[in-house]
Amino acid sequence: MDKKLKPNRQINGTFGAVWVNNEKWLDIESFEAKVALNFEDVNMAEDLATHKKYTGWSGEGTITVKKVYSRGAKLLGEATKTGEMPDVKLVGKLADPDAFGAERVSIEEITFNEFTLLAFEQKTLATEELPFNFADYDLLDLISA
């Protein structure tokens, strides 16, 4: 007999958290890190299909913070001018107490693509986006059925 999945088991992003170099950022608005798989086409004799060969992966993501602190400028302002980029490690966690479990991932070899020097709009709460790439990750906790 099939069990019905209860809607409260869907994980809620409100319970997400991010640590940047072991500092918990309490001003997180949203966070995303994803892996893109790279494939090359492989053509075979007497076969009209295009096959694929896995050749590697690339990681990218975005941290969006509520504009409470000068996150981007603090992390990258001086480094951009001196050429000495910081070594950054992120740990992200999503742990809704009503869900079946929690997800946690560690992301390393991070390079940030840009940061905002200053931006504002009248009668609008400000946020700051920090897009990044990464070359290593570890799946620390996964939600399983």
CSV table of N, CA and C in Angstrom, one decimal:
chain,number,residue,atom,x,y,z
A,1,MET,N,0.8,-1.2,0.0
A,1,MET,CA,0.0,0.0,0.0
A,1,MET,C,0.9,1.2,0.0
A,2,ASP,N,0.6,2.2,-0.9
A,2,ASP,CA,1.3,3.4,-1.0
A,2,ASP,C,1.0,4.4,0.2
A,3,LYS,N,2.0,5.0,0.7
A,3,LYS,CA,1.8,6.0,1.7
A,3,LYS,C,1.7,7.4,1.1
A,4,LYS,N,0.9,8.2,1.7
A,4,LYS,CA,0.7,9.5,1.2
A,4,LYS,C,1.8,10.4,1.8
A,5,LEU,N,2.5,11.2,1.0
A,5,LEU,CA,3.5,12.1,1.5
A,5,LEU,C,2.9,13.4,2.1
A,6,LYS,N,3.2,13.7,3.3
A,6,LYS,CA,2.6,14.9,3.9
A,6,LYS,C,3.3,16.1,3.4
A,7,PRO,N,2.6,17.2,3.1
A,7,PRO,CA,3.2,18.4,2.6
A,7,PRO,C,4.2,19.1,3.6
A,8,ASN,N,4.0,18.9,4.9
A,8,ASN,CA,4.9,19.5,5.8
A,8,ASN,C,6.3,18.9,5.7
A,9,ARG,N,6.5,17.9,5.0
A,9,ARG,CA,7.9,17.2,4.8
A,9,ARG,C,8.7,18.0,3.8
A,10,GLN,N,8.1,18.8,3.0
A,10,GLN,CA,8.9,19.6,2.0
A,10,GLN,C,9.7,20.6,2.8
A,11,ILE,N,11.0,20.6,2.5
A,11,ILE,CA,11.9,21.4,3.3
A,11,ILE,C,11.7,22.9,3.0
A,12,ASN,N,11.9,23.7,4.0
A,12,ASN,CA,11.6,25.1,4.0
A,12,ASN,C,13.0,25.9,4.0
A,13,GLY,N,13.2,26.7,3.0
A,13,GLY,CA,14.5,27.5,3.0
A,13,GLY,C,14.7,28.4,4.1
A,14,THR,N,13.7,28.7,4.9
A,14,THR,CA,13.9,29.6,6.0
A,14,THR,C,14.9,29.0,7.0
A,15,PHE,N,15.1,27.7,7.0
A,15,PHE,CA,16.0,27.0,7.9
A,15,PHE,C,17.4,26.8,7.3
A,16,GLY,N,17.7,27.6,6.3
A,16,GLY,CA,19.1,27.5,5.7
A,16,GLY,C,20.0,28.4,6.4
A,17,ALA,N,21.3,28.0,6.4
A,17,ALA,CA,22.4,28.9,7.0
A,17,ALA,C,23.6,28.7,6.2
A,18,VAL,N,24.5,29.7,6.2
A,18,VAL,CA,25.8,29.7,5.5
A,18,VAL,C,26.9,30.2,6.4
A,19,TRP,N,28.0,29.5,6.4
A,19,TRP,CA,29.2,29.9,7.1
A,19,TRP,C,30.2,30.2,6.1
A,20,VAL,N,30.9,31.4,6.2
A,20,VAL,CA,31.9,31.8,5.2
A,20,VAL,C,33.2,31.9,6.1
A,21,ASN,N,34.2,31.0,5.8
A,21,ASN,CA,35.4,30.9,6.6
A,21,ASN,C,35.1,30.8,8.1
A,22,ASN,N,34.2,29.9,8.4
A,22,ASN,CA,33.7,29.6,9.8
A,22,ASN,C,33.0,30.7,10.5
A,23,GLU,N,32.6,31.8,9.8
A,23,GLU,CA,31.7,32.8,10.3
A,23,GLU,C,30.3,32.7,9.8
A,24,LYS,N,29.4,32.5,10.7
A,24,LYS,CA,28.0,32.3,10.3
A,24,LYS,C,27.5,33.7,9.8
A,25,TRP,N,27.0,33.8,8.6
A,25,TRP,CA,26.4,35.0,8.0
A,25,TRP,C,24.9,35.0,8.3
A,26,LEU,N,24.5,35.8,9.3
A,26,LEU,CA,23.1,35.9,9.7
A,26,LEU,C,22.2,36.7,8.7
A,27,ASP,N,22.8,37.3,7.8
A,27,ASP,CA,22.1,38.2,6.9
A,27,ASP,C,21.8,37.6,5.5
A,28,ILE,N,21.8,36.2,5.5
A,28,ILE,CA,21.6,35.5,4.2
A,28,ILE,C,20.2,35.7,3.7
A,29,GLU,N,20.0,36.1,2.5
A,29,GLU,CA,18.7,36.2,1.9
A,29,GLU,C,18.4,34.9,1.1
A,30,SER,N,19.4,34.5,0.3
A,30,SER,CA,19.3,33.3,-0.5
A,30,SER,C,20.7,32.7,-0.8
A,31,PHE,N,20.8,31.4,-1.1
A,31,PHE,CA,22.0,30.8,-1.4
A,31,PHE,C,21.8,29.7,-2.4
A,32,GLU,N,22.7,29.6,-3.4
A,32,GLU,CA,22.6,28.5,-4.3
A,32,GLU,C,24.0,28.1,-4.8
A,33,ALA,N,24.2,26.8,-4.8
A,33,ALA,CA,25.5,26.3,-5.3
A,33,ALA,C,25.1,25.1,-6.2
A,34,LYS,N,25.6,25.1,-7.4
A,34,LYS,CA,25.2,24.0,-8.3
A,34,LYS,C,26.5,23.5,-9.1
A,35,VAL,N,26.4,22.3,-9.6
A,35,VAL,CA,27.4,21.6,-10.3
A,35,VAL,C,26.9,21.4,-11.8
A,36,ALA,N,27.7,21.9,-12.7
A,36,ALA,CA,27.3,21.6,-14.2
A,36,ALA,C,28.3,20.5,-14.7
A,37,LEU,N,27.7,19.5,-15.3
A,37,LEU,CA,28.4,18.4,-15.8
A,37,LEU,C,28.8,18.7,-17.2
A,38,ASN,N,30.1,18.5,-17.6
A,38,ASN,CA,30.6,18.7,-18.9
A,38,ASN,C,30.7,17.4,-19.7
A,39,PHE,N,30.2,17.4,-20.9
A,39,PHE,CA,30.3,16.3,-21.8
A,39,PHE,C,30.7,16.7,-23.2
A,40,GLU,N,31.4,15.8,-23.9
A,40,GLU,CA,31.8,16.0,-25.3
A,40,GLU,C,31.0,15.0,-26.1
A,41,ASP,N,30.7,15.5,-27.4
A,41,ASP,CA,30.0,14.6,-28.3
A,41,ASP,C,31.0,13.5,-28.7
A,42,VAL,N,30.4,12.3,-28.9
A,42,VAL,CA,31.2,11.1,-29.4
A,42,VAL,C,30.3,10.5,-30.5
A,43,ASN,N,30.9,10.5,-31.7
A,43,ASN,CA,30.1,9.9,-32.8
A,43,ASN,C,30.7,8.6,-33.2
A,44,MET,N,29.9,7.6,-33.4
A,44,MET,CA,30.3,6.2,-33.7
A,44,MET,C,30.0,5.9,-35.1
A,45,ALA,N,30.8,5.0,-35.7
A,45,ALA,CA,30.6,4.6,-37.1
A,45,ALA,C,29.3,3.8,-37.2
A,46,GLU,N,28.5,4.1,-38.2
A,46,GLU,CA,27.3,3.4,-38.5
A,46,GLU,C,26.2,3.6,-37.4
A,47,ASP,N,26.3,4.7,-36.7
A,47,ASP,CA,25.3,5.0,-35.7
A,47,ASP,C,24.9,6.5,-35.8
A,48,LEU,N,23.7,6.8,-36.0
A,48,LEU,CA,23.2,8.2,-36.3
A,48,LEU,C,23.1,9.0,-35.0
A,49,ALA,N,23.1,8.3,-33.9
A,49,ALA,CA,23.0,9.0,-32.6
A,49,ALA,C,24.2,9.7,-32.2
A,50,THR,N,24.1,10.8,-31.4
A,50,THR,CA,25.2,11.5,-30.9
A,50,THR,C,25.4,11.0,-29.4
A,51,HIS,N,26.5,10.4,-29.1
A,51,HIS,CA,26.7,9.9,-27.7
A,51,HIS,C,27.5,10.9,-27.0
A,52,LYS,N,27.6,10.7,-25.7
A,52,LYS,CA,28.3,11.7,-24.8
A,52,LYS,C,29.3,11.0,-24.0
A,53,LYS,N,30.5,11.7,-23.8
A,53,LYS,CA,31.5,11.3,-22.9
A,53,LYS,C,31.7,12.4,-21.8
A,54,TYR,N,31.6,12.0,-20.6
A,54,TYR,CA,31.8,12.9,-19.5
A,54,TYR,C,33.3,13.3,-19.4
A,55,THR,N,33.5,14.7,-19.3
A,55,THR,CA,34.8,15.2,-19.3
A,55,THR,C,35.2,16.0,-18.1
A,56,GLY,N,34.2,16.2,-17.2
A,56,GLY,CA,34.5,17.0,-16.0
A,56,GLY,C,33.3,17.8,-15.5
A,57,TRP,N,33.5,18.7,-14.6
A,57,TRP,CA,32.4,19.5,-14.1
A,57,TRP,C,32.9,20.9,-13.7
A,58,SER,N,32.0,21.8,-13.5
A,58,SER,CA,32.3,23.1,-13.0
A,58,SER,C,31.2,23.5,-12.0
A,59,GLY,N,31.6,24.2,-11.0
A,59,GLY,CA,30.7,24.6,-9.9
A,59,GLY,C,30.5,26.1,-9.9
A,60,GLU,N,29.3,26.5,-9.7
A,60,GLU,CA,29.0,28.0,-9.6
A,60,GLU,C,27.9,28.2,-8.6
A,61,GLY,N,27.8,29.4,-8.1
A,61,GLY,CA,26.7,29.7,-7.1
A,61,GLY,C,26.6,31.2,-6.9
A,62,THR,N,25.6,31.5,-6.0
A,62,THR,CA,25.4,32.9,-5.7
A,62,THR,C,25.0,33.0,-4.2
A,63,ILE,N,25.6,33.9,-3.5
A,63,ILE,CA,25.1,34.2,-2.1
A,63,ILE,C,24.5,35.6,-2.3
A,64,THR,N,23.2,35.7,-1.8
A,64,THR,CA,22.6,37.0,-1.7
A,64,THR,C,22.3,37.3,-0.2
A,65,VAL,N,22.8,38.5,0.2
A,65,VAL,CA,22.7,38.9,1.6
A,65,VAL,C,21.8,40.1,1.6
A,66,LYS,N,21.2,40.3,2.8
A,66,LYS,CA,20.5,41.5,3.1
A,66,LYS,C,21.6,42.5,3.3
A,67,LYS,N,21.4,43.7,2.8
A,67,LYS,CA,22.5,44.7,2.9
A,67,LYS,C,22.5,45.3,4.3
A,68,VAL,N,23.2,44.6,5.2
A,68,VAL,CA,23.4,45.0,6.6
A,68,VAL,C,24.9,45.4,6.7
A,69,TYR,N,25.8,44.6,6.1
A,69,TYR,CA,27.2,44.9,6.2
A,69,TYR,C,27.7,45.0,4.8
A,70,SER,N,29.0,45.5,4.6
A,70,SER,CA,29.6,45.6,3.3
A,70,SER,C,30.3,44.3,3.0
A,71,ARG,N,29.6,43.2,2.8
A,71,ARG,CA,30.1,41.9,2.7
A,71,ARG,C,31.1,41.8,1.5
A,72,GLY,N,30.7,42.2,0.4
A,72,GLY,CA,31.6,42.0,-0.8
A,72,GLY,C,32.9,42.9,-0.7
A,73,ALA,N,32.7,44.1,-0.3
A,73,ALA,CA,33.9,45.0,-0.1
A,73,ALA,C,34.8,44.5,0.9
A,74,LYS,N,34.3,44.0,2.0
A,74,LYS,CA,35.1,43.5,3.1
A,74,LYS,C,35.9,42.3,2.7
A,75,LEU,N,35.3,41.4,1.9
A,75,LEU,CA,35.9,40.1,1.5
A,75,LEU,C,36.8,40.3,0.3
A,76,LEU,N,36.5,41.2,-0.6
A,76,LEU,CA,37.2,41.3,-1.9
A,76,LEU,C,37.8,42.7,-2.2
A,77,GLY,N,37.4,43.7,-1.5
A,77,GLY,CA,37.8,45.1,-1.8
A,77,GLY,C,39.3,45.3,-2.0
A,78,GLU,N,40.1,45.0,-0.9
A,78,GLU,CA,41.6,45.1,-0.9
A,78,GLU,C,42.2,44.1,-1.8
A,79,ALA,N,41.7,42.9,-1.8
A,79,ALA,CA,42.3,41.8,-2.6
A,79,ALA,C,42.2,42.1,-4.0
A,80,THR,N,41.2,42.7,-4.5
A,80,THR,CA,41.0,43.1,-5.9
A,80,THR,C,42.1,44.0,-6.3
A,81,LYS,N,42.5,44.9,-5.5
A,81,LYS,CA,43.6,45.9,-5.8
A,81,LYS,C,45.0,45.3,-5.6
A,82,THR,N,45.2,44.4,-4.7
A,82,THR,CA,46.5,43.9,-4.4
A,82,THR,C,46.8,42.6,-5.3
A,83,GLY,N,45.7,41.9,-5.7
A,83,GLY,CA,45.9,40.7,-6.4
A,83,GLY,C,46.1,39.5,-5.6
A,84,GLU,N,46.0,39.6,-4.2
A,84,GLU,CA,46.1,38.5,-3.3
A,84,GLU,C,44.7,38.1,-2.9
A,85,MET,N,44.1,37.1,-3.6
A,85,MET,CA,42.7,36.7,-3.4
A,85,MET,C,42.6,35.9,-2.1
A,86,PRO,N,41.6,36.0,-1.4
A,86,PRO,CA,41.4,35.3,-0.1
A,86,PRO,C,41.1,33.8,-0.4
A,87,ASP,N,41.5,32.9,0.5
A,87,ASP,CA,41.1,31.5,0.4
A,87,ASP,C,39.8,31.4,1.2
A,88,VAL,N,38.7,31.0,0.4
A,88,VAL,CA,37.4,31.1,1.0
A,88,VAL,C,36.8,29.6,1.0
A,89,LYS,N,36.2,29.3,2.1
A,89,LYS,CA,35.5,28.0,2.3
A,89,LYS,C,34.1,28.3,2.8
A,90,LEU,N,33.1,27.7,2.1
A,90,LEU,CA,31.7,27.9,2.5
A,90,LEU,C,31.2,26.6,3.0
A,91,VAL,N,30.3,26.7,4.0
A,91,VAL,CA,29.5,25.5,4.4
A,91,VAL,C,28.1,26.0,4.5
A,92,GLY,N,27.2,25.3,3.7
A,92,GLY,CA,25.8,25.6,3.7
A,92,GLY,C,25.0,24.4,4.3
A,93,LYS,N,23.9,24.8,5.0
A,93,LYS,CA,23.1,23.8,5.7
A,93,LYS,C,21.6,24.2,5.5
A,94,LEU,N,20.8,23.2,5.3
A,94,LEU,CA,19.4,23.4,5.2
A,94,LEU,C,18.8,22.3,6.1
A,95,ALA,N,18.2,22.7,7.2
A,95,ALA,CA,17.7,21.8,8.3
A,95,ALA,C,16.4,22.2,8.8
A,96,ASP,N,15.3,22.0,8.1
A,96,ASP,CA,13.9,22.2,8.6
A,96,ASP,C,13.6,21.1,9.6
A,97,PRO,N,13.2,21.5,10.8
A,97,PRO,CA,12.9,20.4,11.8
A,97,PRO,C,11.7,19.6,11.4
A,98,ASP,N,10.8,20.0,10.5
A,98,ASP,CA,9.6,19.3,10.1
A,98,ASP,C,9.9,18.3,8.9
A,99,ALA,N,11.1,18.4,8.3
A,99,ALA,CA,11.5,17.6,7.1
A,99,ALA,C,12.1,16.3,7.6
A,100,PHE,N,12.4,15.4,6.6
A,100,PHE,CA,12.9,14.1,6.8
A,100,PHE,C,14.4,14.1,7.3
A,101,GLY,N,15.1,15.2,7.2
A,101,GLY,CA,16.5,15.3,7.6
A,101,GLY,C,17.0,16.6,7.2
A,102,ALA,N,18.3,16.7,7.0
A,102,ALA,CA,19.0,17.9,6.7
A,102,ALA,C,20.0,17.7,5.6
A,103,GLU,N,20.3,18.8,4.9
A,103,GLU,CA,21.4,18.7,3.9
A,103,GLU,C,22.5,19.7,4.4
A,104,ARG,N,23.8,19.3,4.1
A,104,ARG,CA,24.9,20.1,4.5
A,104,ARG,C,26.0,19.8,3.5
A,105,VAL,N,26.6,20.9,3.0
A,105,VAL,CA,27.7,20.8,2.0
A,105,VAL,C,28.8,21.7,2.3
A,106,SER,N,30.0,21.3,2.0
A,106,SER,CA,31.2,22.1,2.1
A,106,SER,C,31.7,22.4,0.7
A,107,ILE,N,32.0,23.7,0.5
A,107,ILE,CA,32.5,24.1,-0.8
A,107,ILE,C,33.8,24.9,-0.6
A,108,GLU,N,34.8,24.5,-1.5
A,108,GLU,CA,36.1,25.1,-1.4
A,108,GLU,C,36.6,25.5,-2.7
A,109,GLU,N,37.8,26.1,-2.7
A,109,GLU,CA,38.5,26.6,-3.9
A,109,GLU,C,37.5,27.6,-4.6
A,110,ILE,N,37.0,28.5,-3.8
A,110,ILE,CA,36.0,29.5,-4.3
A,110,ILE,C,36.7,30.7,-4.9
A,111,THR,N,36.2,31.2,-6.0
A,111,THR,CA,36.6,32.4,-6.6
A,111,THR,C,35.3,33.2,-6.9
A,112,PHE,N,35.3,34.5,-6.3
A,112,PHE,CA,34.2,35.3,-6.5
A,112,PHE,C,34.3,36.1,-7.9
A,113,ASN,N,33.2,36.2,-8.6
A,113,ASN,CA,33.2,36.8,-9.9
A,113,ASN,C,33.1,38.4,-9.9
A,114,GLU,N,32.4,38.8,-8.8
A,114,GLU,CA,32.2,40.3,-8.8
A,114,GLU,C,31.7,40.6,-7.4
A,115,PHE,N,31.7,41.9,-7.1
A,115,PHE,CA,31.1,42.4,-5.9
A,115,PHE,C,30.6,43.9,-6.2
A,116,THR,N,29.6,44.3,-5.4
A,116,THR,CA,29.0,45.6,-5.6
A,116,THR,C,29.7,46.7,-4.8
A,117,LEU,N,30.2,47.8,-5.4
A,117,LEU,CA,30.8,48.8,-4.6
A,117,LEU,C,29.7,49.6,-3.9
A,118,LEU,N,28.6,50.0,-4.6
A,118,LEU,CA,27.5,50.7,-4.0
A,118,LEU,C,26.3,50.6,-4.9
A,119,ALA,N,25.1,50.3,-4.3
A,119,ALA,CA,23.9,50.3,-5.1
A,119,ALA,C,22.7,50.6,-4.1
A,120,PHE,N,21.8,51.3,-4.6
A,120,PHE,CA,20.6,51.6,-3.8
A,120,PHE,C,19.4,52.0,-4.7
A,121,GLU,N,18.2,51.9,-4.2
A,121,GLU,CA,17.0,52.3,-4.9
A,121,GLU,C,16.1,52.8,-3.8
A,122,GLN,N,15.4,54.0,-4.1
A,122,GLN,CA,14.6,54.6,-3.2
A,122,GLN,C,13.4,53.7,-2.7
A,123,LYS,N,13.1,53.7,-1.4
A,123,LYS,CA,12.1,52.9,-0.8
A,123,LYS,C,12.2,51.4,-1.0
A,124,THR,N,13.4,50.9,-1.1
A,124,THR,CA,13.7,49.5,-1.4
A,124,THR,C,14.7,49.0,-0.4
A,125,LEU,N,14.5,47.9,0.3
A,125,LEU,CA,15.5,47.3,1.1
A,125,LEU,C,16.6,46.7,0.2
A,126,ALA,N,17.8,47.0,0.6
A,126,ALA,CA,18.9,46.6,-0.3
A,126,ALA,C,19.4,45.2,0.0
A,127,THR,N,19.9,44.5,-1.1
A,127,THR,CA,20.5,43.2,-1.0
A,127,THR,C,21.8,43.3,-1.8
A,128,GLU,N,22.7,42.4,-1.6
A,128,GLU,CA,23.9,42.3,-2.3
A,128,GLU,C,24.1,40.9,-2.8
A,129,GLU,N,24.4,40.7,-4.1
A,129,GLU,CA,24.7,39.4,-4.6
A,129,GLU,C,26.2,39.2,-4.8
A,130,LEU,N,26.7,38.0,-4.4
A,130,LEU,CA,28.1,37.6,-4.6
A,130,LEU,C,28.1,36.3,-5.4
A,131,PRO,N,28.2,36.4,-6.7
A,131,PRO,CA,28.3,35.2,-7.5
A,131,PRO,C,29.7,34.6,-7.4
A,132,PHE,N,29.8,33.3,-7.5
A,132,PHE,CA,31.1,32.7,-7.3
A,132,PHE,C,31.2,31.4,-8.1
A,133,ASN,N,32.4,30.9,-8.3
A,133,ASN,CA,32.7,29.6,-8.9
A,133,ASN,C,33.5,28.8,-7.8
A,134,PHE,N,33.5,27.5,-8.0
A,134,PHE,CA,34.2,26.7,-7.1
A,134,PHE,C,34.7,25.4,-7.8
A,135,ALA,N,35.8,24.8,-7.2
A,135,ALA,CA,36.4,23.7,-7.8
A,135,ALA,C,36.5,22.4,-6.9
A,136,ASP,N,35.8,22.5,-5.7
A,136,ASP,CA,35.8,21.3,-4.9
A,136,ASP,C,34.6,21.4,-4.0
A,137,TYR,N,34.0,20.3,-3.7
A,137,TYR,CA,32.9,20.2,-2.7
A,137,TYR,C,32.8,18.9,-2.0
A,138,ASP,N,32.2,18.8,-0.9
A,138,ASP,CA,32.0,17.6,-0.2
A,138,ASP,C,30.5,17.6,0.3
A,139,LEU,N,29.8,16.5,0.0
A,139,LEU,CA,28.4,16.3,0.5
A,139,LEU,C,28.5,15.8,2.0
A,140,LEU,N,28.3,16.6,2.9
A,140,LEU,CA,28.4,16.2,4.3
A,140,LEU,C,27.2,15.5,4.9
A,141,ASP,N,26.0,16.0,4.6
A,141,ASP,CA,24.7,15.4,5.0
A,141,ASP,C,23.7,15.4,3.9
A,142,LEU,N,23.0,14.3,3.7
A,142,LEU,CA,22.0,14.3,2.6
A,142,LEU,C,20.7,13.8,3.2
A,143,ILE,N,19.6,14.2,2.6
A,143,ILE,CA,18.2,13.7,3.0
A,143,ILE,C,18.0,12.4,2.2
A,144,SER,N,17.6,11.4,2.9
A,144,SER,CA,17.3,10.1,2.2
A,144,SER,C,15.9,9.6,2.6
A,145,ALA,N,15.4,8.9,1.7
A,145,ALA,CA,14.0,8.3,1.9
A,145,ALA,C,14.1,7.1,2.8
